[in-house]
Short mmCIF file of C-alpha atoms in Angstrom, two decimals:
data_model
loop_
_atom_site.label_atom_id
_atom_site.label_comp_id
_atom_site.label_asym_id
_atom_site.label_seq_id
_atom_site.Cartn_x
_atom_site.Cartn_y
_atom_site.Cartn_z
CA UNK A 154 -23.46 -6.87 1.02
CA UNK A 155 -21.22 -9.61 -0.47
CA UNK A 156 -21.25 -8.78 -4.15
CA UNK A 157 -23.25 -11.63 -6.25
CA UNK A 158 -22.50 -13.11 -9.28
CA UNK A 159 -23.22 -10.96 -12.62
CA UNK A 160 -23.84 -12.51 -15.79
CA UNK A 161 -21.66 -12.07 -18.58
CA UNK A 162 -21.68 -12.04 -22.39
CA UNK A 163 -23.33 -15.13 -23.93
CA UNK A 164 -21.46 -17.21 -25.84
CA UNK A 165 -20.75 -21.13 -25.80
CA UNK A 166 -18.38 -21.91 -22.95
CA UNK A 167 -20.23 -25.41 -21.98
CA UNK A 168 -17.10 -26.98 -23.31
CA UNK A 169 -14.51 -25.39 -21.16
CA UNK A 170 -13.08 -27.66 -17.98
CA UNK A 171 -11.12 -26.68 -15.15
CA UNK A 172 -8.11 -28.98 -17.34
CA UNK A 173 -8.51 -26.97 -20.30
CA UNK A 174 -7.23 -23.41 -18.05
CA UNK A 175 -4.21 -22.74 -17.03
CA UNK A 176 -3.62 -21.16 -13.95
CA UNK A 177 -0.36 -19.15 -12.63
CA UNK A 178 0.53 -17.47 -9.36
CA UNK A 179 3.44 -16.82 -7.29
CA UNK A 180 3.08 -17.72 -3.91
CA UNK A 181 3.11 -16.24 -0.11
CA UNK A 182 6.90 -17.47 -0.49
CA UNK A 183 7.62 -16.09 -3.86
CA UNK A 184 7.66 -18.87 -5.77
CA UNK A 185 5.89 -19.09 -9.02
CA UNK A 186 3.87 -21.58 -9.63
CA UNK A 187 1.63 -23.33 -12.50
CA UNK A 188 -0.02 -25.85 -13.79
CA UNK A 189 -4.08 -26.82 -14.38
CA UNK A 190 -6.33 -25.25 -12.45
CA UNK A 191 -8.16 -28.09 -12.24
CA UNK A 192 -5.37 -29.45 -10.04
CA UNK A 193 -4.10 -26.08 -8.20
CA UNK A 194 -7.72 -24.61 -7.23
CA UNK A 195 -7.48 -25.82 -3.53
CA UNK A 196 -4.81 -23.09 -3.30
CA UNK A 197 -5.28 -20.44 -0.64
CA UNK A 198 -5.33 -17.84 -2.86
CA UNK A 199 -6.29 -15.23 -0.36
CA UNK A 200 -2.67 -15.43 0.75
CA UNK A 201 -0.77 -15.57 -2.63
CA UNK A 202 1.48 -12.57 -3.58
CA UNK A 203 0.00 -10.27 -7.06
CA UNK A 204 0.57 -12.15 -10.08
CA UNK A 205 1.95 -9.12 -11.35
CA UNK A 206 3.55 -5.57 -10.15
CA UNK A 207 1.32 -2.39 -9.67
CA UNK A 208 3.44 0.24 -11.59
CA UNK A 209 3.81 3.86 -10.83
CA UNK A 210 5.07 6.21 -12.65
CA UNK A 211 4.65 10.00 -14.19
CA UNK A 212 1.73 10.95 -16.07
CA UNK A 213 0.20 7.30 -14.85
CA UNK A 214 -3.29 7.49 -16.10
CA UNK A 215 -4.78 5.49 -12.76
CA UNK A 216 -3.89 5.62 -9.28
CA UNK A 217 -2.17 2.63 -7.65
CA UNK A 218 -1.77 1.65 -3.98
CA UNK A 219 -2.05 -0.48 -1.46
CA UNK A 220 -4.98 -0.44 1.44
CA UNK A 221 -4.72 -1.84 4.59
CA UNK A 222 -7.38 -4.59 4.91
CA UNK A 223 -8.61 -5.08 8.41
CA UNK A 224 -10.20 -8.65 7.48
CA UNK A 225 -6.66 -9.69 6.52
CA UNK A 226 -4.24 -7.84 8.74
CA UNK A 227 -2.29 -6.55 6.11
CA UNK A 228 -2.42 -4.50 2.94
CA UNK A 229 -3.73 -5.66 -0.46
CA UNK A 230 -2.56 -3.73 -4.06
CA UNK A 231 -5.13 -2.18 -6.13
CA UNK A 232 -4.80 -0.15 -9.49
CA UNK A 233 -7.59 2.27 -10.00
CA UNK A 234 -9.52 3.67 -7.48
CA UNK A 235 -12.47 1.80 -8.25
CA UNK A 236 -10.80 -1.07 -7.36
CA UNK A 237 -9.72 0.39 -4.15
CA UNK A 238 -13.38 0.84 -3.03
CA UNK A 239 -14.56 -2.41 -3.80
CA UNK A 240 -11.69 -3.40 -1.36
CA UNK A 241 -13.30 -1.76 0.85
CA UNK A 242 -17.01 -3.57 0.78
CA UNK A 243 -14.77 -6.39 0.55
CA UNK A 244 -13.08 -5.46 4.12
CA UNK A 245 -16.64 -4.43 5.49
CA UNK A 246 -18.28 -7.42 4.53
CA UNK A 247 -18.98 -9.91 7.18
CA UNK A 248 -19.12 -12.45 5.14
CA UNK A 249 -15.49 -12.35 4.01
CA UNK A 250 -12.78 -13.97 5.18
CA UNK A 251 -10.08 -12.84 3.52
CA UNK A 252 -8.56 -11.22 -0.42
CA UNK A 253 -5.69 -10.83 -2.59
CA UNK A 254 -5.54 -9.01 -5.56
CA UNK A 255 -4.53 -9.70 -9.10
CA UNK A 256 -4.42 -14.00 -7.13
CA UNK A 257 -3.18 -14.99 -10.73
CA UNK A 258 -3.29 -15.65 -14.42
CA UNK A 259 -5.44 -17.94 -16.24
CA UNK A 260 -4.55 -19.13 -20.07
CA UNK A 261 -6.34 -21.03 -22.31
CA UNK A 262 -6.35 -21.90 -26.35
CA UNK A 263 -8.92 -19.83 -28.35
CA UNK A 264 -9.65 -19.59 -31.55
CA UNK A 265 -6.91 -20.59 -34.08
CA UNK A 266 -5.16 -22.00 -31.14
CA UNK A 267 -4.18 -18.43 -29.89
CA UNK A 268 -3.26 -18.50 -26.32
CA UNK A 269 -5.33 -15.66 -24.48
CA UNK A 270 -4.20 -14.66 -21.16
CA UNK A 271 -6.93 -13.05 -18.31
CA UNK A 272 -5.56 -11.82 -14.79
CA UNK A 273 -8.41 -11.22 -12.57
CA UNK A 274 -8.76 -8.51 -10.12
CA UNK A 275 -9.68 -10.50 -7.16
CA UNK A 276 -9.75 -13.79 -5.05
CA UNK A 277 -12.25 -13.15 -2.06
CA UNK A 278 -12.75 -15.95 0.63
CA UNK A 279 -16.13 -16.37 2.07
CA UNK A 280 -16.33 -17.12 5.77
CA UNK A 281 -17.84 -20.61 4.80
CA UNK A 282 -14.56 -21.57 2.54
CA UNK A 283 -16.57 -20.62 -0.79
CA UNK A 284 -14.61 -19.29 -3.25
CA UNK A 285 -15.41 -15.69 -5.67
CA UNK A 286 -12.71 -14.24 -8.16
CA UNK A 287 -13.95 -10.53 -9.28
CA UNK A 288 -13.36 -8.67 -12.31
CA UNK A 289 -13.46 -4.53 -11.83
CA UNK A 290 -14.60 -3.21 -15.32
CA UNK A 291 -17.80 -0.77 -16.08
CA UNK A 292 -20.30 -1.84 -18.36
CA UNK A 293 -18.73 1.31 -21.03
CA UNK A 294 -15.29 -0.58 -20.61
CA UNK A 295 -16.34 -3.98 -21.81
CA UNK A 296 -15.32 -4.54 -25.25
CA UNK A 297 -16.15 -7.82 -27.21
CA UNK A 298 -12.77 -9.25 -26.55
CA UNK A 299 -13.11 -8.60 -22.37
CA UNK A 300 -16.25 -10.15 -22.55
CA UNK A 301 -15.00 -13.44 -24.18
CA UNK A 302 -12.49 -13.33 -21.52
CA UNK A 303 -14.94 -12.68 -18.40
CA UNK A 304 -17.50 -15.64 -19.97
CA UNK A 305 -14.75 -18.28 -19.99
CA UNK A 306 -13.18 -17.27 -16.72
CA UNK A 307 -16.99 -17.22 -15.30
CA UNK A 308 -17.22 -21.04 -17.38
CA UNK A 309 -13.65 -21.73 -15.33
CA UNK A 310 -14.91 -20.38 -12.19
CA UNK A 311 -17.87 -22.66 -12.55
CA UNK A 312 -16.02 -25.77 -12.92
CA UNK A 313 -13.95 -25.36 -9.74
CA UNK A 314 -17.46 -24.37 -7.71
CA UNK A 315 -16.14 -20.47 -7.22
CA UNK A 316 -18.26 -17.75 -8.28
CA UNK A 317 -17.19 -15.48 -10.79
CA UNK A 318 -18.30 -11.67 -10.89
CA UNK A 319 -17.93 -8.60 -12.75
CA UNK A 320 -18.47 -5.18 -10.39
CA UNK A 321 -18.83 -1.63 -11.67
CA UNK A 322 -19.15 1.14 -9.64
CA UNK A 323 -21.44 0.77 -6.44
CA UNK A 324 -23.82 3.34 -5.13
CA UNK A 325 -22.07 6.76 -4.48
CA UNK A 326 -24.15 7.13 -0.87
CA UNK A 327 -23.45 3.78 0.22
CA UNK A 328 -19.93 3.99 -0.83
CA UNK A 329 -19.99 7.57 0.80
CA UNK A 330 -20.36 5.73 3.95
CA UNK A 331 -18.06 3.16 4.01
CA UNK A 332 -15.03 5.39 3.18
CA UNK A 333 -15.98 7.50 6.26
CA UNK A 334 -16.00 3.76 8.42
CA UNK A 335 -13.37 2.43 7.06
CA UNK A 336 -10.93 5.41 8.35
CA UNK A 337 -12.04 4.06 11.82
CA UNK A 338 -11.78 0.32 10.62
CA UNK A 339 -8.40 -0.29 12.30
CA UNK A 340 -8.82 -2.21 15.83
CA UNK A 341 -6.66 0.37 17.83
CA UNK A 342 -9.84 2.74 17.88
CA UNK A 343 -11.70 0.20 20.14
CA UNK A 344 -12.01 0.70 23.47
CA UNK A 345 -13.84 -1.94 25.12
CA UNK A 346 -15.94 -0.42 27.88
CA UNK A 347 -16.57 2.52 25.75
CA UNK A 348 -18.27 -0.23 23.08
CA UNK A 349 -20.16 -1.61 25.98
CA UNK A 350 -21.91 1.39 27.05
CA UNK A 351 -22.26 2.25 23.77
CA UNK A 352 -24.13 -1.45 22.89
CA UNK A 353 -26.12 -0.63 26.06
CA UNK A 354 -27.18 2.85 24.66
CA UNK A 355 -28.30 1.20 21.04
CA UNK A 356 -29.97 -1.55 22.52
CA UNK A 357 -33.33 0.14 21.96
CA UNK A 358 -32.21 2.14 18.82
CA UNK A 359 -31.27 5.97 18.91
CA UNK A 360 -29.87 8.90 16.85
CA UNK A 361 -25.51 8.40 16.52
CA UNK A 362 -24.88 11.73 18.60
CA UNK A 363 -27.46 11.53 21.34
CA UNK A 364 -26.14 7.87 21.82
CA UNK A 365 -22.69 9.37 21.99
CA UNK A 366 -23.33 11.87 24.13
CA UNK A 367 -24.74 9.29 26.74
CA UNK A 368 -21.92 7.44 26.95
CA UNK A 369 -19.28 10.73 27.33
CA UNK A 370 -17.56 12.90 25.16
CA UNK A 371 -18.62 12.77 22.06
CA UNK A 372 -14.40 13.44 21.02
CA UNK A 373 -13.63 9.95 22.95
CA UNK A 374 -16.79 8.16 22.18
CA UNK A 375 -17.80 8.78 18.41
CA UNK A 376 -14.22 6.72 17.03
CA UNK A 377 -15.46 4.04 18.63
CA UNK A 378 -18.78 4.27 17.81
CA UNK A 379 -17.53 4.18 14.24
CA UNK A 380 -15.99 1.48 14.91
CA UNK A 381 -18.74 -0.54 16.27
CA UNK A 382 -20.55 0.37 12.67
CA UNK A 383 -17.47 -0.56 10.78
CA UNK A 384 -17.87 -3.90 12.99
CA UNK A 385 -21.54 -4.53 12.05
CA UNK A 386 -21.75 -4.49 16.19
CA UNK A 387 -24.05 -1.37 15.60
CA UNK A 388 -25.56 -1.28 12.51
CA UNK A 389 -27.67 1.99 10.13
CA UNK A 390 -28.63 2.38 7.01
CA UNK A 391 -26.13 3.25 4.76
CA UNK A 392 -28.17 3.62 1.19
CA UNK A 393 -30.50 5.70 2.54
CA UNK A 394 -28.80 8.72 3.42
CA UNK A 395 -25.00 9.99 4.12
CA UNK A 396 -24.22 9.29 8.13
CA UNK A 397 -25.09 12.33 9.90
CA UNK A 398 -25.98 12.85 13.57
CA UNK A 399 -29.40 12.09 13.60
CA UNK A 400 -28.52 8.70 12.11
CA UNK A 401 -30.48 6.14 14.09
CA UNK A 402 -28.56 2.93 14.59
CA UNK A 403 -29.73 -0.40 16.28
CA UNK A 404 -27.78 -3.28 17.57
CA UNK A 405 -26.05 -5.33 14.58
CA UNK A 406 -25.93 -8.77 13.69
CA UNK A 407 -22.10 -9.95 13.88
CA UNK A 408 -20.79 -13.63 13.38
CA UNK A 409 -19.52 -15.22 15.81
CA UNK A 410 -18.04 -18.70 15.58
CA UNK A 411 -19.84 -19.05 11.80
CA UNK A 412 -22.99 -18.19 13.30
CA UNK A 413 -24.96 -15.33 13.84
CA UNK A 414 -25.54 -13.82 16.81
CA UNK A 415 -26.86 -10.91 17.60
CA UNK A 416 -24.68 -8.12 18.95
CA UNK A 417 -24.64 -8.25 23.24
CA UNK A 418 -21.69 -6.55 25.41
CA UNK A 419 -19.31 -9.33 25.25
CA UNK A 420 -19.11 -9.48 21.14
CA UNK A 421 -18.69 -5.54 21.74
CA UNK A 422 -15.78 -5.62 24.19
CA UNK A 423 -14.07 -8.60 22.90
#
């Protein structure tokens, strides 16, 4: 689920280097920092502090907040909603590692040596070290001037061996679905013997609430269950239909050590 990279407006960017970009960001500590990007991209940016505030105020045309991030432990900022569920995927995705949000701000000389200025939304860390900085902006919201901006960050990206990508809005049903996990993503929910009965249950595949009701009561046992789904331990699908109780589910595919592995009773309890 990982979101890929998405091409962006064509225009000549060959020429741009990872010395000709700029790069600012304040750090885990507070301090502000800058310089070329070419010499600050080995920077942990899933750890930095916003580059800038997220303001609230009356009449604010876009909601602001902060979600707690279960991959990371801690809460990262986002400014529309939109931005909040990508978060989300984010968190749910196996494949990351960790995320900050508006990581820093990139500056470069355009034409008639104006200096433009691009924050992105995102820094995501792959479990493998690799490196993606997002953009959040529907295709109706792109004007000519964001697209110049998203090629030459792409270009930047590029340069530095990250992945650059622009996201709209994902699929309502699958989105649907990961709201209702992610409000059991939190690792107080987990109970370990009720996850191994309930990896014992799924082994063979089953509906979600005559799996439940296997295990115990279904008041106990469905959080956890949840949980297991939020955990890829147990896994549906979740484009095909909104979660209901005649879901079937089948043991997951989690990652353990880098590797995958499919899901057995230790991964479950641990």
């Amino acid at each position: 689920m990982l979101v890929g990279v998405v091409p962006e407006a064509r225009m000549d960017v060959c020429g741009v280097s990872a010395e000709d970009v700029e790069l600012e960001y304040v750090s885990a500590a507070g301090i502000r920092e800058r310089g070329a990007l070419g010499r600050l991209w080995p920077v942990r940016f899933e750890s930095v502090r916003p580059e800038r505030r997220f303001p609230a105020f009356r009449g604010q045309g876009n909601w602001c907040g902060w979600y707690w991030s279960a991959t990371c432990g801690g809460h990262v900022g986002y400014e529309p909603w939109l931005e909040r569920d990508h978060l989300m995927l984010f968190d749910f995705d196996p494949l990351v590692a960790g995320m900050s949000s508006q990581p820093f701000r990139l500056s470069w000389t355009g034409p008639g040596g104006k200096r433009v200025r691009h924050t992105p939304d995102f820094f995501v860390r792959r479990a493998d070290g690799t490196g993606l900085v997002v953009d959040v902006r529907t295709d109706e919201r792109v004007g000519p001037e964001d697209a110049v901006k998203f090629a030459v960050t792409a270009a930047a990206c590029r340069s530095v061996g990250w992945d650059f990508a622009r996201v709209g809005t994902p699929d309502a049903v699958l989105m649907a679905n990961v709201r209702w996990l992610a409000g059991y993503r939190h690792p107080r929910v987990h109970r370990p013997q009720v996850a191994a009965r309930l990896v014992e249950v799924f082994t063979d595949g089953g509906g979600l609430l005559a799996g439940a009701l296997r295990v115990g009561d279904q008041i106990a046992v469905l959080p956890v269950l949840f949980h297991l789904l939020w955990r890829r331990v147990l896994a549906v699908d979740l484009e095909g239909g909104l979660l209901s109780a005649d879901t079937r589910a089948r043991l997951g595919i989690v990652r353990e050590g880098g590797q995958d592995a499919v899901t057995s009773s230790a991964v479950a309890s641990g």
